[in-house]
XYZ file of C-alpha atoms in Angstrom:
652
model
C -6.148 -19.874 32.923
C -2.214 -19.288 32.811
C -1.519 -15.738 30.692
C 1.681 -18.086 30.247
C 0.367 -21.637 28.747
C 1.691 -22.920 25.881
C -0.111 -23.398 23.192
C 0.048 -27.556 23.084
C -1.112 -27.049 26.592
C -4.604 -24.780 26.015
C -5.119 -27.114 22.829
C -5.435 -30.566 26.080
C -7.510 -28.118 27.913
C -10.345 -27.106 25.843
C -12.170 -29.907 25.931
C -11.088 -28.871 30.634
C -12.311 -26.039 29.871
C -15.420 -26.524 27.959
C -16.323 -28.795 31.024
C -17.002 -25.150 33.135
C -20.149 -23.534 33.547
C -21.832 -21.094 30.361
C -21.295 -18.273 31.971
C -17.767 -18.277 33.353
C -15.159 -16.157 32.910
C -12.584 -18.063 30.235
C -9.221 -17.242 29.427
C -6.723 -17.820 26.715
C -2.950 -17.038 26.137
C -1.849 -17.328 22.440
C 2.227 -16.512 22.269
C 4.151 -16.251 19.277
C 6.193 -18.502 18.663
C 9.297 -16.500 19.338
C 7.577 -16.366 22.947
C 8.723 -12.389 22.780
C 4.466 -11.462 21.982
C 1.707 -12.613 23.096
C -2.001 -11.861 23.410
C -4.846 -12.998 25.870
C -8.207 -13.340 25.116
C -10.748 -13.327 27.816
C -14.310 -14.837 26.830
C -17.322 -13.558 28.643
C -19.913 -10.757 27.736
C -18.161 -10.024 24.816
C -14.434 -10.783 23.468
C -11.528 -9.151 25.264
C -7.850 -8.911 24.740
C -4.909 -7.463 25.470
C -1.794 -7.351 23.534
C 2.102 -8.227 25.936
C 5.354 -8.063 24.791
C 8.210 -10.074 26.921
C 5.252 -10.015 29.652
C 4.910 -6.167 29.661
C 0.908 -4.237 28.560
C 1.120 -2.977 25.575
C -2.364 -2.489 25.268
C -5.488 -2.961 28.066
C -8.471 -4.582 27.343
C -10.262 -3.866 24.671
C -13.456 -5.336 23.403
C -14.189 -7.224 20.368
C -18.119 -8.624 19.468
C -19.380 -8.766 15.222
C -23.306 -8.641 15.231
C -25.842 -10.621 12.365
C -29.524 -10.790 12.085
C -29.535 -14.128 12.307
C -26.869 -14.745 14.641
C -27.908 -15.510 18.234
C -26.419 -13.116 20.948
C -23.842 -14.100 23.457
C -20.573 -16.352 23.071
C -20.442 -19.148 24.547
C -17.411 -21.337 23.485
C -18.562 -24.650 22.246
C -14.978 -25.917 21.086
C -11.290 -24.508 21.185
C -8.439 -25.359 19.267
C -4.692 -23.857 19.468
C -2.116 -24.911 17.113
C 1.106 -22.814 15.083
C 1.872 -22.914 11.957
C 5.748 -22.782 10.262
C 5.781 -21.916 5.978
C 7.259 -20.430 3.461
C 5.102 -18.482 0.984
C 6.736 -17.009 -2.350
C 4.783 -13.872 -3.913
C 3.963 -14.457 -7.563
C 5.192 -10.367 -8.081
C 8.296 -9.672 -5.151
C 7.554 -6.304 -3.407
C 10.279 -6.325 -0.581
C 10.831 -9.934 -0.538
C 10.909 -13.469 -2.505
C 10.066 -15.670 0.231
C 8.053 -14.437 3.034
C 8.673 -16.587 6.707
C 4.481 -17.889 7.639
C 5.340 -18.274 11.119
C 2.548 -18.010 13.858
C 0.367 -19.745 16.479
C -2.861 -19.697 16.287
C -6.043 -20.116 18.067
C -10.161 -20.800 17.236
C -13.000 -20.749 19.067
C -15.848 -21.564 17.894
C -19.411 -20.514 19.620
C -22.557 -21.506 19.701
C -24.308 -18.895 17.967
C -22.509 -20.014 14.931
C -19.952 -17.618 15.110
C -16.224 -18.277 14.764
C -13.306 -16.519 15.792
C -9.917 -16.906 14.398
C -6.112 -15.415 16.093
C -3.553 -15.619 15.086
C 0.199 -14.351 17.030
C 3.346 -13.821 14.336
C 6.954 -12.176 15.986
C 5.407 -9.064 15.047
C 2.069 -8.550 15.028
C -1.372 -9.996 16.066
C -4.705 -10.792 14.105
C -7.921 -11.881 14.798
C -11.276 -11.865 12.186
C -14.576 -13.748 12.342
C -16.666 -15.995 10.493
C -19.996 -16.988 9.744
C -20.800 -20.392 9.892
C -24.941 -20.310 9.699
C -25.695 -21.719 6.026
C -28.737 -18.983 5.545
C -28.270 -15.618 4.619
C -27.665 -12.835 6.634
C -26.922 -8.908 7.351
C -24.209 -7.923 9.088
C -25.567 -4.897 11.760
C -22.868 -4.177 13.411
C -18.777 -5.411 14.839
C -17.209 -3.757 17.146
C -12.999 -3.967 16.679
C -11.224 -2.292 19.525
C -7.515 -0.873 19.626
C -6.995 0.140 23.438
C -3.641 2.259 22.943
C -4.543 4.377 26.492
C -4.718 8.376 26.564
C -1.094 9.351 26.243
C -0.101 6.384 22.695
C 0.925 8.748 20.331
C -1.212 8.572 17.152
C -0.240 9.497 13.235
C -3.594 9.911 12.447
C -5.014 10.175 8.878
C -8.010 12.143 9.607
C -10.471 12.385 7.258
C -13.776 14.347 6.506
C -16.336 11.897 5.598
C -16.252 7.828 4.124
C -16.448 9.434 0.334
C -13.036 10.114 -0.199
C -9.353 9.184 -2.006
C -7.660 8.491 0.842
C -4.945 10.923 0.744
C -4.413 12.802 3.960
C -1.089 14.166 5.552
C -0.812 12.760 9.423
C -1.920 14.993 12.557
C -0.101 14.053 15.100
C -2.796 13.241 18.335
C -2.504 12.264 22.092
C -4.972 9.152 22.100
C -6.768 10.785 24.865
C -7.895 13.733 22.472
C -9.104 11.500 19.509
C -12.887 12.048 20.030
C -16.217 10.270 18.070
C -15.225 13.170 15.925
C -12.474 12.457 14.099
C -12.977 9.918 11.077
C -9.093 7.941 9.775
C -8.944 5.879 7.009
C -6.451 2.858 7.580
C -4.128 2.938 8.691
C -3.391 3.975 11.320
C 0.083 3.682 13.844
C 0.372 4.642 17.597
C 3.235 4.399 19.856
C 3.028 3.186 23.304
C 5.347 2.000 25.859
C 8.168 1.903 23.647
C 6.554 0.000 20.322
C 4.730 1.549 17.688
C 1.279 -0.369 16.971
C 0.614 -0.179 13.396
C -3.502 -0.953 12.888
C -4.860 -1.994 9.108
C -6.798 -5.048 7.465
C -6.187 -7.704 5.212
C -8.808 -9.773 3.272
C -11.234 -7.439 2.754
C -13.767 -9.055 0.258
C -17.207 -8.572 0.253
C -17.219 -6.440 3.022
C -16.919 -3.202 4.086
C -13.460 -1.832 4.874
C -12.738 -0.582 8.331
C -11.664 3.265 9.742
C -11.765 3.862 12.717
C -12.872 6.743 15.555
C -11.769 7.942 18.887
C -13.890 7.624 21.710
C -11.232 10.750 23.922
C -10.152 8.187 26.598
C -7.952 6.459 24.739
C -10.293 4.020 23.551
C -9.709 3.818 19.473
C -12.528 1.783 17.880
C -13.308 0.771 14.556
C -16.214 1.574 12.292
C -17.881 1.161 8.677
C -19.477 2.864 6.026
C -22.915 0.832 5.931
C -24.764 -0.817 2.889
C -25.663 2.057 0.149
C -29.195 2.310 0.053
C -29.768 5.035 -2.506
C -26.564 6.509 -4.853
C -26.502 8.860 -7.435
C -23.762 9.363 -10.544
C -22.391 12.623 -10.601
C -20.575 13.863 -13.888
C -18.789 11.511 -15.523
C -16.907 9.462 -13.096
C -18.826 9.328 -9.160
C -20.832 8.265 -7.870
C -22.090 9.555 -4.212
C -24.473 7.642 -1.978
C -27.238 9.346 -0.738
C -28.343 7.236 1.865
C -27.416 3.944 3.991
C -28.676 0.747 5.086
C -29.075 0.114 8.431
C -26.594 -2.662 8.091
C -22.787 -2.978 7.269
C -22.841 -5.979 4.554
C -25.394 -8.292 3.203
C -23.905 -12.189 3.619
C -25.274 -14.359 1.312
C -24.164 -18.024 3.664
C -20.559 -18.956 5.225
C -18.160 -16.437 5.444
C -14.927 -15.518 6.347
C -14.320 -11.490 6.821
C -11.725 -9.110 7.522
C -8.609 -9.587 9.436
C -7.727 -7.323 11.723
C -4.546 -6.152 11.849
C -2.109 -4.571 14.589
C 1.328 -4.549 13.883
C 3.932 -4.867 17.025
C 7.549 -2.573 16.242
C 9.783 -2.661 18.709
C 12.050 -0.214 16.375
C 10.611 1.937 13.257
C 12.676 0.168 10.659
C 10.887 -2.660 11.988
C 7.586 -1.419 10.388
C 9.152 -1.183 6.502
C 9.872 -5.420 6.372
C 6.384 -6.452 8.215
C 4.674 -8.165 5.544
C 1.803 -8.815 7.574
C -1.073 -7.741 5.542
C 0.180 -9.826 2.385
C 0.472 -13.225 5.073
C -3.284 -13.098 5.867
C -4.294 -11.798 2.311
C -6.938 -14.766 0.615
C -4.560 -17.059 -0.813
C -5.088 -16.977 -4.891
C -7.948 -19.483 -6.206
C -6.117 -23.284 -6.558
C -4.854 -23.362 -10.437
C -4.701 -20.065 -11.251
C -1.819 -19.083 -13.336
C -0.427 -15.563 -13.058
C 2.830 -16.527 -14.876
C 2.127 -13.805 -17.069
C 2.522 -10.726 -14.934
C 5.501 -8.799 -15.781
C 6.631 -5.646 -12.854
C 8.598 -2.535 -14.753
C 8.912 0.721 -14.324
C 6.712 3.385 -16.682
C 6.874 6.110 -17.914
C 4.068 8.744 -16.792
C 2.040 11.700 -19.162
C -0.333 12.801 -16.912
C 1.832 14.566 -14.035
C 3.441 17.360 -16.684
C -0.286 16.759 -18.721
C 2.192 16.017 -22.237
C 4.190 19.330 -21.630
C 7.083 17.708 -23.222
C 9.747 20.420 -25.387
C 12.757 20.992 -27.437
C 11.204 18.327 -30.083
C 9.836 18.884 -33.788
C 5.807 17.793 -33.693
C 3.112 19.452 -31.322
C 3.240 18.125 -28.066
C -0.154 16.894 -26.279
C -2.479 13.450 -26.539
C -1.294 12.050 -29.728
C 0.232 9.619 -31.360
C 3.702 11.417 -32.078
C 3.648 12.450 -28.332
C 2.891 8.703 -27.225
C 5.689 7.166 -29.793
C 8.515 10.125 -28.131
C 7.374 7.913 -24.694
C 7.784 4.839 -26.149
C 11.231 5.897 -27.393
C 12.800 7.162 -24.393
C 10.601 4.157 -22.528
C 12.890 1.645 -25.085
C 16.078 3.941 -25.316
C 16.206 3.076 -21.029
C 14.786 -0.667 -20.477
C 11.878 0.971 -19.255
C 8.759 -1.480 -19.491
C 5.438 0.492 -19.854
C 4.252 3.719 -21.128
C 0.666 4.580 -19.343
C -1.204 6.920 -21.342
C -3.539 8.290 -18.259
C -7.342 10.464 -18.909
C -7.423 12.225 -22.301
C -6.690 9.743 -24.270
C -10.273 8.246 -25.082
C -13.965 10.106 -24.273
C -14.379 9.735 -20.159
C -17.980 7.657 -20.890
C -16.928 5.765 -23.534
C -13.567 3.798 -23.513
C -14.453 3.144 -27.053
C -14.498 7.005 -27.979
C -10.722 7.651 -28.383
C -9.257 11.338 -28.727
C -9.315 12.692 -32.159
C -4.902 12.412 -32.468
C -4.738 8.604 -30.956
C -4.844 5.538 -32.305
C -4.445 2.701 -29.733
C -3.590 0.085 -31.957
C -1.321 1.601 -33.893
C 0.803 2.535 -30.495
C 0.396 -1.147 -29.476
C 1.734 -2.144 -32.239
C 4.336 0.725 -32.022
C 5.031 -0.164 -28.883
C 5.756 -4.008 -29.090
C 7.596 -3.097 -31.715
C 10.858 -1.157 -29.609
C 9.775 -3.680 -26.332
C 7.785 -1.733 -24.561
C 4.041 -2.066 -23.444
C 1.166 0.061 -22.846
C -0.960 0.440 -20.203
C -4.540 2.894 -20.488
C -6.351 4.782 -17.778
C -9.897 4.482 -17.404
C -12.766 6.201 -14.670
C -14.411 3.387 -12.486
C -17.569 4.463 -13.658
C -17.222 4.004 -17.455
C -15.265 0.519 -16.804
C -18.642 -0.653 -14.416
C -20.193 -0.191 -17.468
C -18.169 -1.353 -20.237
C -15.989 -4.023 -18.400
C -16.565 -6.933 -20.933
C -16.201 -5.377 -24.116
C -13.561 -3.060 -23.579
C -11.309 -5.140 -21.566
C -11.690 -8.224 -24.624
C -10.953 -5.247 -26.589
C -8.078 -4.233 -24.903
C -6.725 -7.822 -24.502
C -6.470 -7.819 -28.624
C -5.013 -4.510 -28.682
C -1.546 -6.164 -27.059
C -2.553 -4.053 -23.719
C -0.993 -5.062 -20.753
C -2.829 -3.451 -17.672
C -5.531 -0.866 -16.439
C -5.349 2.404 -14.635
C -9.085 2.050 -12.542
C -9.323 5.402 -10.676
C -11.647 7.509 -8.552
C -13.574 5.104 -7.275
C -13.367 7.129 -3.567
C -15.048 4.023 -1.465
C -15.035 0.798 0.414
C -18.306 0.313 1.695
C -19.744 -3.083 0.591
C -21.294 -2.150 -2.704
C -17.576 -0.901 -4.400
C -15.092 -3.362 -2.538
C -17.340 -5.882 -4.622
C -16.560 -3.257 -7.430
C -12.644 -3.718 -6.820
C -13.451 -7.955 -6.648
C -14.811 -7.952 -9.672
C -12.261 -5.872 -11.498
C -9.144 -7.480 -10.791
C -10.924 -10.763 -11.681
C -12.003 -9.868 -14.942
C -8.624 -8.264 -15.713
C -6.823 -11.395 -14.909
C -8.991 -13.572 -17.110
C -7.836 -10.894 -19.865
C -4.083 -10.994 -18.819
C -4.329 -7.688 -17.503
C -2.579 -5.952 -14.583
C -4.214 -3.402 -12.406
C -3.112 0.168 -10.784
C -6.308 1.126 -8.601
C -6.206 4.805 -8.142
C -8.741 7.028 -6.454
C -8.541 3.801 -4.007
C -8.789 2.909 -0.747
C -5.519 1.343 1.147
C -4.659 -2.231 0.038
C -6.037 -5.245 1.866
C -3.833 -8.249 0.993
C -5.171 -8.175 -2.886
C -1.486 -8.870 -4.326
C -1.935 -12.053 -2.932
C -4.904 -12.977 -4.308
C -4.888 -11.516 -7.342
C -1.700 -11.100 -8.328
C -2.264 -8.824 -11.067
C -3.456 -6.351 -8.718
C 0.683 -4.741 -8.465
C -0.578 -1.064 -7.050
C -2.837 1.239 -5.515
C -3.271 4.696 -4.178
C -4.847 5.811 -0.752
C -1.823 7.824 -0.406
C -1.184 10.871 -0.499
C 1.123 11.550 -3.273
C 3.874 13.244 -5.954
C 0.535 14.618 -8.025
C -0.052 17.138 -5.659
C 2.902 18.628 -5.633
C 1.596 20.058 -9.026
C -1.313 22.195 -6.367
C 0.734 21.957 -3.044
C 3.264 22.479 -1.219
C 2.544 19.758 1.393
C 4.490 16.633 -0.417
C 7.633 18.068 1.949
C 10.156 15.989 3.141
C 8.988 14.986 6.663
C 5.465 13.935 4.750
C 7.295 11.760 2.356
C 9.129 9.859 5.862
C 5.744 9.382 6.994
C 4.382 7.224 4.224
C 7.049 4.361 3.902
C 5.725 3.598 7.676
C 2.313 3.456 8.039
C 0.478 3.214 4.288
C 2.949 1.413 2.863
C 3.028 -0.786 5.730
C -0.585 -2.124 3.726
C 1.037 -2.551 0.671
C 2.541 -0.897 -2.334
C 1.807 2.044 -3.343
C 1.454 4.451 -6.098
C 3.231 7.585 -5.221
C 4.681 8.255 -8.242
C 8.313 9.603 -7.712
C 10.764 11.289 -10.020
C 10.620 14.627 -10.615
C 13.765 16.589 -11.734
C 13.053 20.064 -11.064
C 13.982 19.748 -7.089
C 13.451 23.267 -5.598
C 14.041 23.844 -1.042
C 11.253 25.082 0.879
C 11.796 28.717 0.012
C 11.433 28.378 -3.809
C 8.316 26.085 -4.470
C 5.864 27.638 -6.477
C 3.209 25.606 -7.978
C 2.749 25.255 -11.452
C 1.033 22.446 -12.953
C 2.373 21.822 -16.377
C 5.952 21.666 -15.412
C 6.178 20.524 -11.539
C 8.704 21.521 -9.280
C 9.001 18.863 -5.955
C 10.301 19.623 -2.765
C 13.402 18.153 -1.177
C 16.316 17.966 -3.253
C 17.455 15.340 -6.806
C 18.481 12.308 -4.578
C 15.805 12.570 -2.553
C 13.624 12.000 -5.277
C 16.082 9.478 -6.845
C 16.169 7.587 -2.882
C 12.208 7.136 -3.363
C 12.497 4.320 -6.207
C 14.243 1.854 -3.105
C 12.824 3.055 -0.371
C 9.246 2.995 -2.076
C 7.970 -0.094 -2.539
C 5.632 -0.393 -6.183
C 5.781 -3.232 -8.762
C 4.624 -0.822 -11.569
C 6.912 2.173 -10.523
C 6.221 5.477 -12.477
C 8.510 7.967 -13.442
C 6.049 11.075 -13.237
C 8.385 13.839 -15.046
C 8.850 14.750 -18.918
C 11.242 12.958 -20.703
C 12.535 16.010 -21.989
C 13.760 16.869 -18.533
C 14.833 12.904 -18.223
C 17.444 13.146 -21.480
C 19.505 16.077 -20.580
C 20.147 14.600 -16.794
C 22.154 10.925 -18.150
C 23.791 10.281 -14.858
C 20.553 9.947 -13.027
C 18.777 8.152 -15.988
C 21.652 5.592 -14.991
C 20.813 5.225 -11.555
C 16.794 4.850 -12.955
C 16.982 2.453 -15.847
C 18.689 0.430 -13.732
C 17.181 0.592 -10.189
C 14.397 -2.486 -10.384
C 10.516 -2.630 -9.295
C 10.520 -5.040 -7.074
C 12.983 -7.179 -4.877
C 14.368 -10.281 -3.611
C 16.089 -8.880 -0.452
C 15.310 -6.108 2.304
C 17.327 -4.628 4.850
C 15.794 -1.045 6.805
C 19.813 0.401 7.968
C 18.698 3.104 10.284
C 14.868 5.219 10.490
C 12.914 7.263 12.533
C 9.559 8.429 11.131
C 9.009 11.177 9.742
C 13.041 12.178 10.311
C 14.680 9.516 8.508
C 15.403 6.430 6.883
C 18.127 4.206 4.944
C 17.361 0.334 3.089
C 19.067 -1.560 1.527
C 17.418 -3.781 -0.459
C 19.290 -6.470 -3.806
C 17.631 -6.828 -6.666
C 17.057 -10.243 -8.933
C 20.277 -10.016 -10.572
C 22.055 -9.965 -6.500
C 23.094 -5.947 -7.140
C 22.299 -3.976 -3.877
C 20.673 -0.087 -3.955
C 20.468 1.869 -0.949
C 18.351 4.705 -0.394
C 18.431 7.236 2.310
C 16.122 10.632 3.175
C 16.513 12.665 5.456
C 13.619 15.369 6.454
C 14.427 19.178 6.684
C 16.686 18.617 8.946
C 20.418 18.586 7.531
C 22.341 15.037 9.171
C 24.879 12.676 8.685
C 24.304 8.750 9.105
C 26.697 6.013 9.349
C 25.573 2.666 8.583
C 27.799 -0.236 8.302
C 26.949 -2.891 4.702
C 27.413 -6.178 6.957
C 24.580 -7.580 4.868
C 26.670 -7.736 2.118
C 27.851 -11.490 0.740
C 31.573 -12.765 0.703
C 33.521 -9.812 -2.013
C 34.304 -6.883 -3.401
C 31.468 -4.613 -4.031
C 32.038 -1.523 -6.472
C 29.503 1.066 -5.279
C 27.847 3.649 -7.578
C 26.916 6.707 -4.858
C 24.961 9.676 -5.851
C 24.467 11.993 -3.392
C 23.322 16.265 -2.327
C 26.177 18.424 -3.819
C 27.962 20.469 -2.148
C 24.946 23.608 -2.624
C 22.202 21.405 -2.453
C 21.105 22.975 1.031
C 20.773 26.142 -2.239
C 20.147 24.308 -5.396
C 18.410 21.209 -5.052
C 19.557 19.872 -8.134
C 22.307 19.577 -7.093
C 23.979 16.353 -6.540
C 27.843 14.158 -6.958
C 28.612 10.886 -7.900
C 31.623 8.970 -6.806
C 32.339 5.761 -7.265
C 33.979 3.226 -4.215
C 35.227 -0.025 -3.395
C 33.089 -1.612 0.105
C 32.728 -4.764 1.242
C 30.780 -6.382 3.944
C 33.250 -5.331 7.087
C 33.242 -1.658 5.632
C 31.181 1.028 7.660
C 29.128 4.153 4.979
C 29.099 7.591 5.990
C 25.829 8.692 4.072
C 25.702 13.124 4.157
C 22.207 15.055 4.083
C 21.320 18.002 2.863
C 17.775 19.900 4.429
C 15.290 17.124 2.887
C 18.007 14.996 0.787
C 18.644 11.255 -0.457
C 21.715 9.179 -1.027
C 21.596 6.421 -3.499
C 24.195 3.748 -4.145
C 24.182 0.356 -6.297
C 26.777 -2.101 -5.433
C 27.708 -4.731 -8.142
C 30.312 -7.717 -6.685
C 33.420 -6.974 -8.509
């Protein structure tokens, strides 16, 4: 079959294809709706696919397969169905936009062994998933999922030591041919080949194990999976170690859709900042679900600075006086939430509050100030006390939970994520998964799941200098492409690299003040933290003008200019129509020019926070300005080493 054949022609000829001999090689071509991206799928001993853009090959043929203990071997096509879809999704919780175009071409292949395979091709990526149609129980013994960008391709590779991990990694830069079976990585992983960026991740991960990857040393990448736990051992108050594993990935009770494997395709780096395939391919919420109660917002956080507030007339610490101070600060600046992190209760018993904490009293006080409370818990104690604890949290009026230290994504733990998401929703509680794997479309299936970690974030600035401007300009293009990330920005003790020191009780951050502020525009998290001490924020009223105004969700996102690990500038529109611009650079001082053609008609007043003249030496140095702007304006942004820039544009 000609690889340029349209989807309509594929559908018309499907019956003819079935008439070919069983051993004949069959080829199908799926073109994106705009015809720029296409996938050629070949069925023979296994399934092979090749990705092309504008007729040029991006990836060489790569093999796919799926094996259970009940489905017969071999892939003989019994039915082929091609089609197209065009629609609009409206997320309950906005991230990048209030609406998302859902346009793709599709192909479903049913095989005689009772497995099916579904393909979708969008203008900015491709995806496939397996479907089990057997009514009886089975075990998935293997899944072959490969990507073949070639040995000379480049990779940004979050290398891991093993399957027990927080998935908090720096991105190592490798030639793909140098990635062998000894180099394990969590997803997402980014590749560059033949003038395009390819980002590999997954979505719709339920009742299955998460996918990790390793290489073959020859230019191909293969998915690997943590097998089902056979023997587990609890260690301490929060960790459950897998001592041994079964010889299968997952056990399945009957028909099931398996996760989508996604390959995003971007010509320009900035396209990765607006790609929403993980959400589009996420499992839709249950019919009739009501998540109207979910409320995004900004959060005052305590753990980053160990409750180390000062210039107060009470003893700071884990006590009601300190948290009332946080609540008063949140109320003053219209922050929606205060998070009580580890310490408010016994880590082995959620009903045993710390000596100087009274959650019922704090929740009532917060409610009187129009502030909500979020509570931290380790996953292990929550698992042991789930129903009782969530019932009590709801009675107290708690608005959400931060669930921590899962550190796995085998089928057993993936099922825990879903159990908590559903249980929390039934009690009208939002969820922040910490110590977690990357998001896999959770926020579509369970819109109360607001954000998650699985990122080497700002908390590490307490202990190390690895959170530097190159790293913070890499994660938006890779980890954030998978979904919201709880990076926890907002540090006020900003330093250049020669002045950094680890001081956990009053942490520093590498890069300028405006670099930290720009993260509130650059980074997506519908529960967006303010990590620093209110004491510091109170003495920075000019910065709080911005942090009070900047929202946690957006109705529109427009990348302005970007290069992974080097610089980025982005424009986002708030629900009230205001526009925000955020720009960041790595350790290279630079000047960039962007146009404001995204603005509508009319004049805008532009309030600017920019690196000060001495920010290259004193990173806290910043300046403010106010100018007039409209859609014909060109904006010149000058940034110091590790610098940043933010602006708020209000229509006059």
